[in-house]
mmCIF file of N, CA and C in Angstrom:
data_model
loop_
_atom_site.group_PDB
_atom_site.id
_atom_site.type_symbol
_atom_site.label_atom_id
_atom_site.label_comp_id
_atom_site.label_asym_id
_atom_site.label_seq_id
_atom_site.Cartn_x
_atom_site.Cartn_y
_atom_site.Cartn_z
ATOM 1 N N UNK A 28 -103.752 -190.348 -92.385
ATOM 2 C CA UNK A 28 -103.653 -188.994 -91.912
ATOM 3 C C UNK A 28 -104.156 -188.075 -93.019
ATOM 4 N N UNK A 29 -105.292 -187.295 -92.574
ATOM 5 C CA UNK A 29 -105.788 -186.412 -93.914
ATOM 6 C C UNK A 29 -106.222 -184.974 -92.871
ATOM 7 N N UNK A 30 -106.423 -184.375 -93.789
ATOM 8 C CA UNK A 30 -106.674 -182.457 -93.099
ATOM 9 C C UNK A 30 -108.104 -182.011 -94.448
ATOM 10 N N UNK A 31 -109.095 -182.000 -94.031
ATOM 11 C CA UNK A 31 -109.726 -181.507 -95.207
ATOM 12 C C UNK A 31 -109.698 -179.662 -94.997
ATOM 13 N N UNK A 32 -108.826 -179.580 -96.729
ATOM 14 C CA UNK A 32 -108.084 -178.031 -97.076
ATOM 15 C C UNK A 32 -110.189 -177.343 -97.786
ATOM 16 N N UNK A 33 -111.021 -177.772 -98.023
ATOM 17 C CA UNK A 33 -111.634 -176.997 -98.703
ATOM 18 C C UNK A 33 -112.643 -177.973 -99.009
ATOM 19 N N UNK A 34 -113.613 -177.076 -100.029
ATOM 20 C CA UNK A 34 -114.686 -177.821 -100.854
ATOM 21 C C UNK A 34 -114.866 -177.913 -102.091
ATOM 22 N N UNK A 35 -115.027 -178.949 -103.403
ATOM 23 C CA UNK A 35 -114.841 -178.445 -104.781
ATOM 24 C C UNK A 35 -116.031 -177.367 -104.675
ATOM 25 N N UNK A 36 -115.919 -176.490 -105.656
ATOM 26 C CA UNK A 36 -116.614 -175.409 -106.155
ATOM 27 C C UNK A 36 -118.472 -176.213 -106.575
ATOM 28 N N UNK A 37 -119.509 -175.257 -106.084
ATOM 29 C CA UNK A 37 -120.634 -175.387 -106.795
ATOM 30 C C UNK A 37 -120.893 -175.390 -107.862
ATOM 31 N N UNK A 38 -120.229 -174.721 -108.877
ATOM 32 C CA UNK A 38 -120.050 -174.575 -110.103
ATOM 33 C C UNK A 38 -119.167 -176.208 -111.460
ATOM 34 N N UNK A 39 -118.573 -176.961 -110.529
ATOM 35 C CA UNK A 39 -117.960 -178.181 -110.636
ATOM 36 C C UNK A 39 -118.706 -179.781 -110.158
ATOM 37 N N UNK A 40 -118.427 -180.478 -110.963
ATOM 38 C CA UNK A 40 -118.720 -181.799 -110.344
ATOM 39 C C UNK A 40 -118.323 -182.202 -109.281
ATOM 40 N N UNK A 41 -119.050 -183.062 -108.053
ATOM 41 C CA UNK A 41 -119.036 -183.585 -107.616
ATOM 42 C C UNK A 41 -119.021 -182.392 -106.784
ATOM 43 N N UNK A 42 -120.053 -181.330 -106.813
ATOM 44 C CA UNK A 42 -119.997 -180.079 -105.755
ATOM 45 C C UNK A 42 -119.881 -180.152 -104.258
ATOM 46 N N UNK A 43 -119.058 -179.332 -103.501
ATOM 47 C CA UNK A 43 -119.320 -179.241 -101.958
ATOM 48 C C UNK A 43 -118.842 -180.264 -101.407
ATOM 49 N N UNK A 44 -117.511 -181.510 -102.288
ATOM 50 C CA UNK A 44 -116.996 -182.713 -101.722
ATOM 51 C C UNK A 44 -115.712 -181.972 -100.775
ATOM 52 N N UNK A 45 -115.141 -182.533 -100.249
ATOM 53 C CA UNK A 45 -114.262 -182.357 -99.040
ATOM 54 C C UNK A 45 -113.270 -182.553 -99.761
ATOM 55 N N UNK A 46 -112.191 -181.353 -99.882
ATOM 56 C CA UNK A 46 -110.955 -181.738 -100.443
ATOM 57 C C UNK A 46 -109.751 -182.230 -99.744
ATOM 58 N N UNK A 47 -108.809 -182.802 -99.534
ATOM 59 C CA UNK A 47 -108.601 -183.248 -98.802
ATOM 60 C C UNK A 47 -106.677 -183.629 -98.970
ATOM 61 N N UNK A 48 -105.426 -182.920 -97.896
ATOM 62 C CA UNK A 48 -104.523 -182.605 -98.171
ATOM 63 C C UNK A 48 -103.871 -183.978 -97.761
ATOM 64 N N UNK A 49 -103.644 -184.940 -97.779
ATOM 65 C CA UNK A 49 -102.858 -186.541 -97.548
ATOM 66 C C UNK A 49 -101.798 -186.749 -98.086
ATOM 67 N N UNK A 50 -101.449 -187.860 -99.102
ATOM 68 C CA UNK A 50 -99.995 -188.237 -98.781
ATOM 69 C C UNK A 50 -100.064 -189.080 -100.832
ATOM 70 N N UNK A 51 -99.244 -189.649 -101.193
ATOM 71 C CA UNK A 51 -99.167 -189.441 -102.337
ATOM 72 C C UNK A 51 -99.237 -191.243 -102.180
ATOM 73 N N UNK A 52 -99.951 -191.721 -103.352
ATOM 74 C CA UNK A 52 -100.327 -192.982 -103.334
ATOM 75 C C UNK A 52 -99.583 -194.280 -103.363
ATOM 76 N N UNK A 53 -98.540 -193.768 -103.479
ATOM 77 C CA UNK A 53 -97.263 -194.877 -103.174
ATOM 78 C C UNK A 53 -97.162 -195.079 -101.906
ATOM 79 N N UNK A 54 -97.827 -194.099 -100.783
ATOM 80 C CA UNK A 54 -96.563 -193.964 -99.464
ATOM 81 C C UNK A 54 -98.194 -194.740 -98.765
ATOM 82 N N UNK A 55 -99.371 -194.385 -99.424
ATOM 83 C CA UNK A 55 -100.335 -194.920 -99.199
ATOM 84 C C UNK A 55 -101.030 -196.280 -99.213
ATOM 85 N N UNK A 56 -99.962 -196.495 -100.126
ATOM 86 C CA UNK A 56 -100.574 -197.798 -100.722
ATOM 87 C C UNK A 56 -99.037 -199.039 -99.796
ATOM 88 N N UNK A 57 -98.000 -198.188 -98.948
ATOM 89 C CA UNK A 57 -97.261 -199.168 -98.052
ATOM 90 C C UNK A 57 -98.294 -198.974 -96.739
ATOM 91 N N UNK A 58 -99.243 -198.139 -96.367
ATOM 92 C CA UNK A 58 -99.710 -198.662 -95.515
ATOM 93 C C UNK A 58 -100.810 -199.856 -95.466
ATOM 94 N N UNK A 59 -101.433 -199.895 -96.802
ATOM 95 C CA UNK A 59 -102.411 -200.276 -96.632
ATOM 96 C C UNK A 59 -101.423 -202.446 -97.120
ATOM 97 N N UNK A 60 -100.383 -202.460 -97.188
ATOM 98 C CA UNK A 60 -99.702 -203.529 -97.134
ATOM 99 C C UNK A 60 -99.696 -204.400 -95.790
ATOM 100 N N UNK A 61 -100.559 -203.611 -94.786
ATOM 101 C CA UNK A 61 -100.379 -203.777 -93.395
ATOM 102 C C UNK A 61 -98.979 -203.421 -92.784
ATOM 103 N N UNK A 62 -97.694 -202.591 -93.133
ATOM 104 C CA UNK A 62 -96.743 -202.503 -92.565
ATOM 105 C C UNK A 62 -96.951 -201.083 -91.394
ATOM 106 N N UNK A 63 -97.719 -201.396 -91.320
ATOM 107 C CA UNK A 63 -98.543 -199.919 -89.737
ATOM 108 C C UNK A 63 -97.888 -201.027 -88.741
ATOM 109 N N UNK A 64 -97.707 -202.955 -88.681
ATOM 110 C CA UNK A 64 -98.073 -203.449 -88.124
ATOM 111 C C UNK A 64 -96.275 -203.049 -87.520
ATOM 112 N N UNK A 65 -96.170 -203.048 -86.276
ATOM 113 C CA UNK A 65 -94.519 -203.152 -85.653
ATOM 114 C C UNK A 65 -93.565 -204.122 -85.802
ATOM 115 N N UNK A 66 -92.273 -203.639 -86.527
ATOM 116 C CA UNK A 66 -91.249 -204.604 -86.583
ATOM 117 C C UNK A 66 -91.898 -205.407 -88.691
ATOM 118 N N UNK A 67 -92.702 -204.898 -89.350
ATOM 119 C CA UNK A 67 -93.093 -205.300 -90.596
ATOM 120 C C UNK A 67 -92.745 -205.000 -91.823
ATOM 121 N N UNK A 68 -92.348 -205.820 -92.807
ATOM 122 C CA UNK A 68 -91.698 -205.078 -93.990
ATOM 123 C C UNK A 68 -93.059 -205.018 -95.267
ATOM 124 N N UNK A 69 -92.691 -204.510 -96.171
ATOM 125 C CA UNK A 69 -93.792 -204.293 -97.433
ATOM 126 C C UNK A 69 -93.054 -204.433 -98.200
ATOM 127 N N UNK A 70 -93.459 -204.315 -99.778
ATOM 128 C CA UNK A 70 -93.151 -204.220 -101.037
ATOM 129 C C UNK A 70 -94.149 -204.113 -102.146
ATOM 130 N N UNK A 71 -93.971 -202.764 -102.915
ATOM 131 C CA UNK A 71 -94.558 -202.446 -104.027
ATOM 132 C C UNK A 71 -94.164 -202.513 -104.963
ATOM 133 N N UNK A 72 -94.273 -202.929 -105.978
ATOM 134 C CA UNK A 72 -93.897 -203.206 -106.940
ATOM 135 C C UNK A 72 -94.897 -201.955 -108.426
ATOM 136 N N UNK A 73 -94.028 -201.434 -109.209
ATOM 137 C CA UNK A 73 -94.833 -201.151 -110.408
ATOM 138 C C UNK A 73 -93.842 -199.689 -110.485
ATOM 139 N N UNK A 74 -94.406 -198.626 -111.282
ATOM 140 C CA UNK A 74 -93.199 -197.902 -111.980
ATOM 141 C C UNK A 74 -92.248 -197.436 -110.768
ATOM 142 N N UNK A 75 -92.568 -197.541 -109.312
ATOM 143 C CA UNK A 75 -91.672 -197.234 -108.469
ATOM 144 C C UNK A 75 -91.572 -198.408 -108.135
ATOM 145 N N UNK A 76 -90.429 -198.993 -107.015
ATOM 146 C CA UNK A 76 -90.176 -199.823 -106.907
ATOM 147 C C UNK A 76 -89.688 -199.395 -104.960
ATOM 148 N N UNK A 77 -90.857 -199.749 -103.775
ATOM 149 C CA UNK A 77 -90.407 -199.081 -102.753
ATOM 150 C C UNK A 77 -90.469 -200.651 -101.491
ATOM 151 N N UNK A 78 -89.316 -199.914 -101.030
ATOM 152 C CA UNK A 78 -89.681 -200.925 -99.858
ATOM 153 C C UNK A 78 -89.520 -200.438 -98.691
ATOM 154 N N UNK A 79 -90.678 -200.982 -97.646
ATOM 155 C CA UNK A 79 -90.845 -200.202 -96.789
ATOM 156 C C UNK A 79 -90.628 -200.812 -94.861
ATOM 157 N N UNK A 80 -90.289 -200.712 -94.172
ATOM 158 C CA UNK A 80 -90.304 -201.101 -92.662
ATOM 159 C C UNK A 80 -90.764 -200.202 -91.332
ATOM 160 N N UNK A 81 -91.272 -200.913 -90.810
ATOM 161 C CA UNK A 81 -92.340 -200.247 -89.934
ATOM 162 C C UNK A 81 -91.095 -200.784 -88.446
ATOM 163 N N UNK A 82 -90.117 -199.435 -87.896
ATOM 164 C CA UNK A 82 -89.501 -199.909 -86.538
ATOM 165 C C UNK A 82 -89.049 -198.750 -85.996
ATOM 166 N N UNK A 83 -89.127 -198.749 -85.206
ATOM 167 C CA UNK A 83 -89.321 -197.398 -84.191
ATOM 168 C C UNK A 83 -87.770 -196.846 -83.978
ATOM 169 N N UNK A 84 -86.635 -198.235 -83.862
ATOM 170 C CA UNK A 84 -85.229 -197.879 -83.861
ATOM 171 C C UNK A 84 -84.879 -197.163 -85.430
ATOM 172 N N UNK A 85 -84.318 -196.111 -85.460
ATOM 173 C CA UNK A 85 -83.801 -195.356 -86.525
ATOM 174 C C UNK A 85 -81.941 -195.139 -86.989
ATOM 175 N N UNK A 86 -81.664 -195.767 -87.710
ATOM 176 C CA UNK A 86 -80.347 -196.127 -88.351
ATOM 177 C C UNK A 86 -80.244 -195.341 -89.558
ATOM 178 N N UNK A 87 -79.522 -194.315 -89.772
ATOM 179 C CA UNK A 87 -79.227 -193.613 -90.823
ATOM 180 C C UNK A 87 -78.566 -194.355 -91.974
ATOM 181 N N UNK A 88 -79.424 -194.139 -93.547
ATOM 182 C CA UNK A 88 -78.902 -194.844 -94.450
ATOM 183 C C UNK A 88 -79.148 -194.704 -95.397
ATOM 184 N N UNK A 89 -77.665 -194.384 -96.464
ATOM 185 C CA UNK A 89 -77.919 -193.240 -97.828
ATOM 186 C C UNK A 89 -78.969 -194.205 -98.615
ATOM 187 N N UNK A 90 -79.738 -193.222 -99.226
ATOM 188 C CA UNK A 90 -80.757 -194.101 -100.088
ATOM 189 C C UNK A 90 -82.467 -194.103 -99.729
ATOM 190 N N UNK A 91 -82.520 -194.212 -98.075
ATOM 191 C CA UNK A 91 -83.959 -194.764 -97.626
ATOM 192 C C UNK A 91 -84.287 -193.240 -96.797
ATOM 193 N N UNK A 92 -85.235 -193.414 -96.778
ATOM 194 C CA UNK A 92 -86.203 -191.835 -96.349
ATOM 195 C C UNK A 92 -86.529 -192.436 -95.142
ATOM 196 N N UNK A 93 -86.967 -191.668 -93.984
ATOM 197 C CA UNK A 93 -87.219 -192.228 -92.741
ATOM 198 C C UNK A 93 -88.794 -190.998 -92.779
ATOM 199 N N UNK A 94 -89.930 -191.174 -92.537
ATOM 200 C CA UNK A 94 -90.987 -190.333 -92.483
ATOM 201 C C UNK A 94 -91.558 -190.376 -90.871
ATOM 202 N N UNK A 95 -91.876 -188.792 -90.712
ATOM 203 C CA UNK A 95 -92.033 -188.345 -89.232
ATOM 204 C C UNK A 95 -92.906 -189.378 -88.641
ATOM 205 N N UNK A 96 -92.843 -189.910 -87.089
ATOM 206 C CA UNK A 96 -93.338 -190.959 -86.638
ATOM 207 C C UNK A 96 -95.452 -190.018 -86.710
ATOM 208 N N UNK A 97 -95.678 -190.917 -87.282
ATOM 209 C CA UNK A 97 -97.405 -190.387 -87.230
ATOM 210 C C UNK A 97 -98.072 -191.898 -86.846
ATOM 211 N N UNK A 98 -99.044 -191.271 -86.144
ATOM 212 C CA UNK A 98 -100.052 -192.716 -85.186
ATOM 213 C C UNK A 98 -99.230 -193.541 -84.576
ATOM 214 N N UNK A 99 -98.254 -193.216 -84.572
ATOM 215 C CA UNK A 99 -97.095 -194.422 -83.530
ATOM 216 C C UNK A 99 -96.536 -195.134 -84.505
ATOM 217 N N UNK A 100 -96.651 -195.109 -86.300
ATOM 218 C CA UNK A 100 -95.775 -195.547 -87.076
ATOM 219 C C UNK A 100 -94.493 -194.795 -87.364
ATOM 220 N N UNK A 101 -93.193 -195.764 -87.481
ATOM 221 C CA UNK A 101 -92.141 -194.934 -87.826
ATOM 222 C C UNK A 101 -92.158 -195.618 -89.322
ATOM 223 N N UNK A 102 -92.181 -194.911 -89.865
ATOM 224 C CA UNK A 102 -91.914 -195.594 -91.847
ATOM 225 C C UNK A 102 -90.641 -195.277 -92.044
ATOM 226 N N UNK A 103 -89.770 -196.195 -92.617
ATOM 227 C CA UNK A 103 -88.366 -196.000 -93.015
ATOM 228 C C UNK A 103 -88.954 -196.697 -94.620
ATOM 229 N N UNK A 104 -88.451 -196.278 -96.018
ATOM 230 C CA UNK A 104 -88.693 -196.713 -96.859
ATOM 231 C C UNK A 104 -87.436 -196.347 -97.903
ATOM 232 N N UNK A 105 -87.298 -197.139 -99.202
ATOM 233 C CA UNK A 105 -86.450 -197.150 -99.813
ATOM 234 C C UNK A 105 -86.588 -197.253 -101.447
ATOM 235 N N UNK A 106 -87.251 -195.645 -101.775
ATOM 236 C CA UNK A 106 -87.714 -195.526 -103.311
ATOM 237 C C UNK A 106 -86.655 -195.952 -104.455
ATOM 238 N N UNK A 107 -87.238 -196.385 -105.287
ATOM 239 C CA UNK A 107 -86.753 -196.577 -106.659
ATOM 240 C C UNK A 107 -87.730 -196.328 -107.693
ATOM 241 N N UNK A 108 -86.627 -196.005 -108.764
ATOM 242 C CA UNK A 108 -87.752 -195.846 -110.418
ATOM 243 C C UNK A 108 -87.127 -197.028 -111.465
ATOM 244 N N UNK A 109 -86.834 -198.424 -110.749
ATOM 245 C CA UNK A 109 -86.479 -199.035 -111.195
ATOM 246 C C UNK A 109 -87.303 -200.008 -112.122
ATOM 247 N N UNK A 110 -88.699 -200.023 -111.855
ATOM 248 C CA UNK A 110 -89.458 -200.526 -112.374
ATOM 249 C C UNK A 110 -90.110 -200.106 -113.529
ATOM 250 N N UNK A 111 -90.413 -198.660 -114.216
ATOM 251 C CA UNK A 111 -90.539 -198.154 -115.294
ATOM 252 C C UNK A 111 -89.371 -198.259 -116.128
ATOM 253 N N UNK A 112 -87.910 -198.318 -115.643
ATOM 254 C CA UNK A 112 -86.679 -198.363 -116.199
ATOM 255 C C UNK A 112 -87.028 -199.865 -116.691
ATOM 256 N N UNK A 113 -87.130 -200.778 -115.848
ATOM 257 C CA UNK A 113 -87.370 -202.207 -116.344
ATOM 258 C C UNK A 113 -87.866 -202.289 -117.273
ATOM 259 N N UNK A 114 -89.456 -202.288 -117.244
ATOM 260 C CA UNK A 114 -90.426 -201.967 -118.368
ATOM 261 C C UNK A 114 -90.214 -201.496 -119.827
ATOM 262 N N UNK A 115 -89.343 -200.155 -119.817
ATOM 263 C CA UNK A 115 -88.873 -199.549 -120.481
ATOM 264 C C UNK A 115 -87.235 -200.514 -121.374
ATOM 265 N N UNK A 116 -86.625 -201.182 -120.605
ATOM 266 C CA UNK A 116 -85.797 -201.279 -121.451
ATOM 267 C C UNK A 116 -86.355 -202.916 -121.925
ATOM 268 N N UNK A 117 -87.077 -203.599 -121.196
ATOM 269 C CA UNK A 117 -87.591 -204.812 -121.837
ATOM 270 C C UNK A 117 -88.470 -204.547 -123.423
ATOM 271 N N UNK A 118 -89.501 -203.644 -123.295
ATOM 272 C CA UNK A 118 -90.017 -203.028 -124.227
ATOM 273 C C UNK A 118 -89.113 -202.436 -125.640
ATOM 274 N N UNK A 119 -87.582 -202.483 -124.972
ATOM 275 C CA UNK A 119 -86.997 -202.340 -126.466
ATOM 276 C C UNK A 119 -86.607 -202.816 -126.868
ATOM 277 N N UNK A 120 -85.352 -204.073 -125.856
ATOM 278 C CA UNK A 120 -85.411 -205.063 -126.453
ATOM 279 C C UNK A 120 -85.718 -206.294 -127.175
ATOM 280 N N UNK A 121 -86.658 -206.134 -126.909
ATOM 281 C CA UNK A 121 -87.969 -207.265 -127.523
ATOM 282 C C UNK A 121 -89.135 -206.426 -128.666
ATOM 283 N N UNK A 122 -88.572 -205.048 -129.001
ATOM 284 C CA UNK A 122 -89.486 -204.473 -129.813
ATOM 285 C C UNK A 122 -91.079 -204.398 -129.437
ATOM 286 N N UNK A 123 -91.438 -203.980 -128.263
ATOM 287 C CA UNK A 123 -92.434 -204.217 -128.132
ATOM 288 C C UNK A 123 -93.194 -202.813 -127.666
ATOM 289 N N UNK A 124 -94.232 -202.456 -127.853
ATOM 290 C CA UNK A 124 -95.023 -200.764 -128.034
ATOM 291 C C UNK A 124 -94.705 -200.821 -125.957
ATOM 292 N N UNK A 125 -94.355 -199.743 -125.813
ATOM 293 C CA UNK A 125 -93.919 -199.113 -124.422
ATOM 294 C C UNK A 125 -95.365 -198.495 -124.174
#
């Protein structure tokens, strides 16, 4: 799902490209997991840590985000920053450059 908001400036690189208002690359990168597919789960892994299910029935539940049904997907997903935390505390215990 994209809306093109504008054009970069003539005065700028990559002049007169289509700018373009979408969705932030985490939420992007569970579709492209194939979980568009019905009844499908995902998992990303890296400084967020999200997991995601593609089902049209909706169950309220502290923690997981449910995102407006778009193209006939319902996304229910369940962020974490558990994975930079990981990173981060392995990196100290083991003395190692973060």
């Amino acid at each position: 799902m994209r809306t093109i908001v504008g054009k970069v400036k003539t005065t700028l690189p990559f002049k007169n490209s289509p700018v373009l208002c979408g969705t932030m690359d985490a939420w992007a990168g569970l579709i492209g997991t194939g979980v568009y597919n019905k009844n499908t789960t995902s998992y990303i892994s890296g400084t967020s840590e999200i997991l995601g299910v593609h089902s049209p029935e909706i169950i309220p539940t502290e923690g997981a985000v449910v995102f407006p049904k778009a193209e006939k997907i319902q996304l229910h997903a369940g962020p974490t920053q558990n994975g930079g935390d990981a990173q981060k505390w392995f990196s100290e215990l083991f003395n190692i450059s973060f």
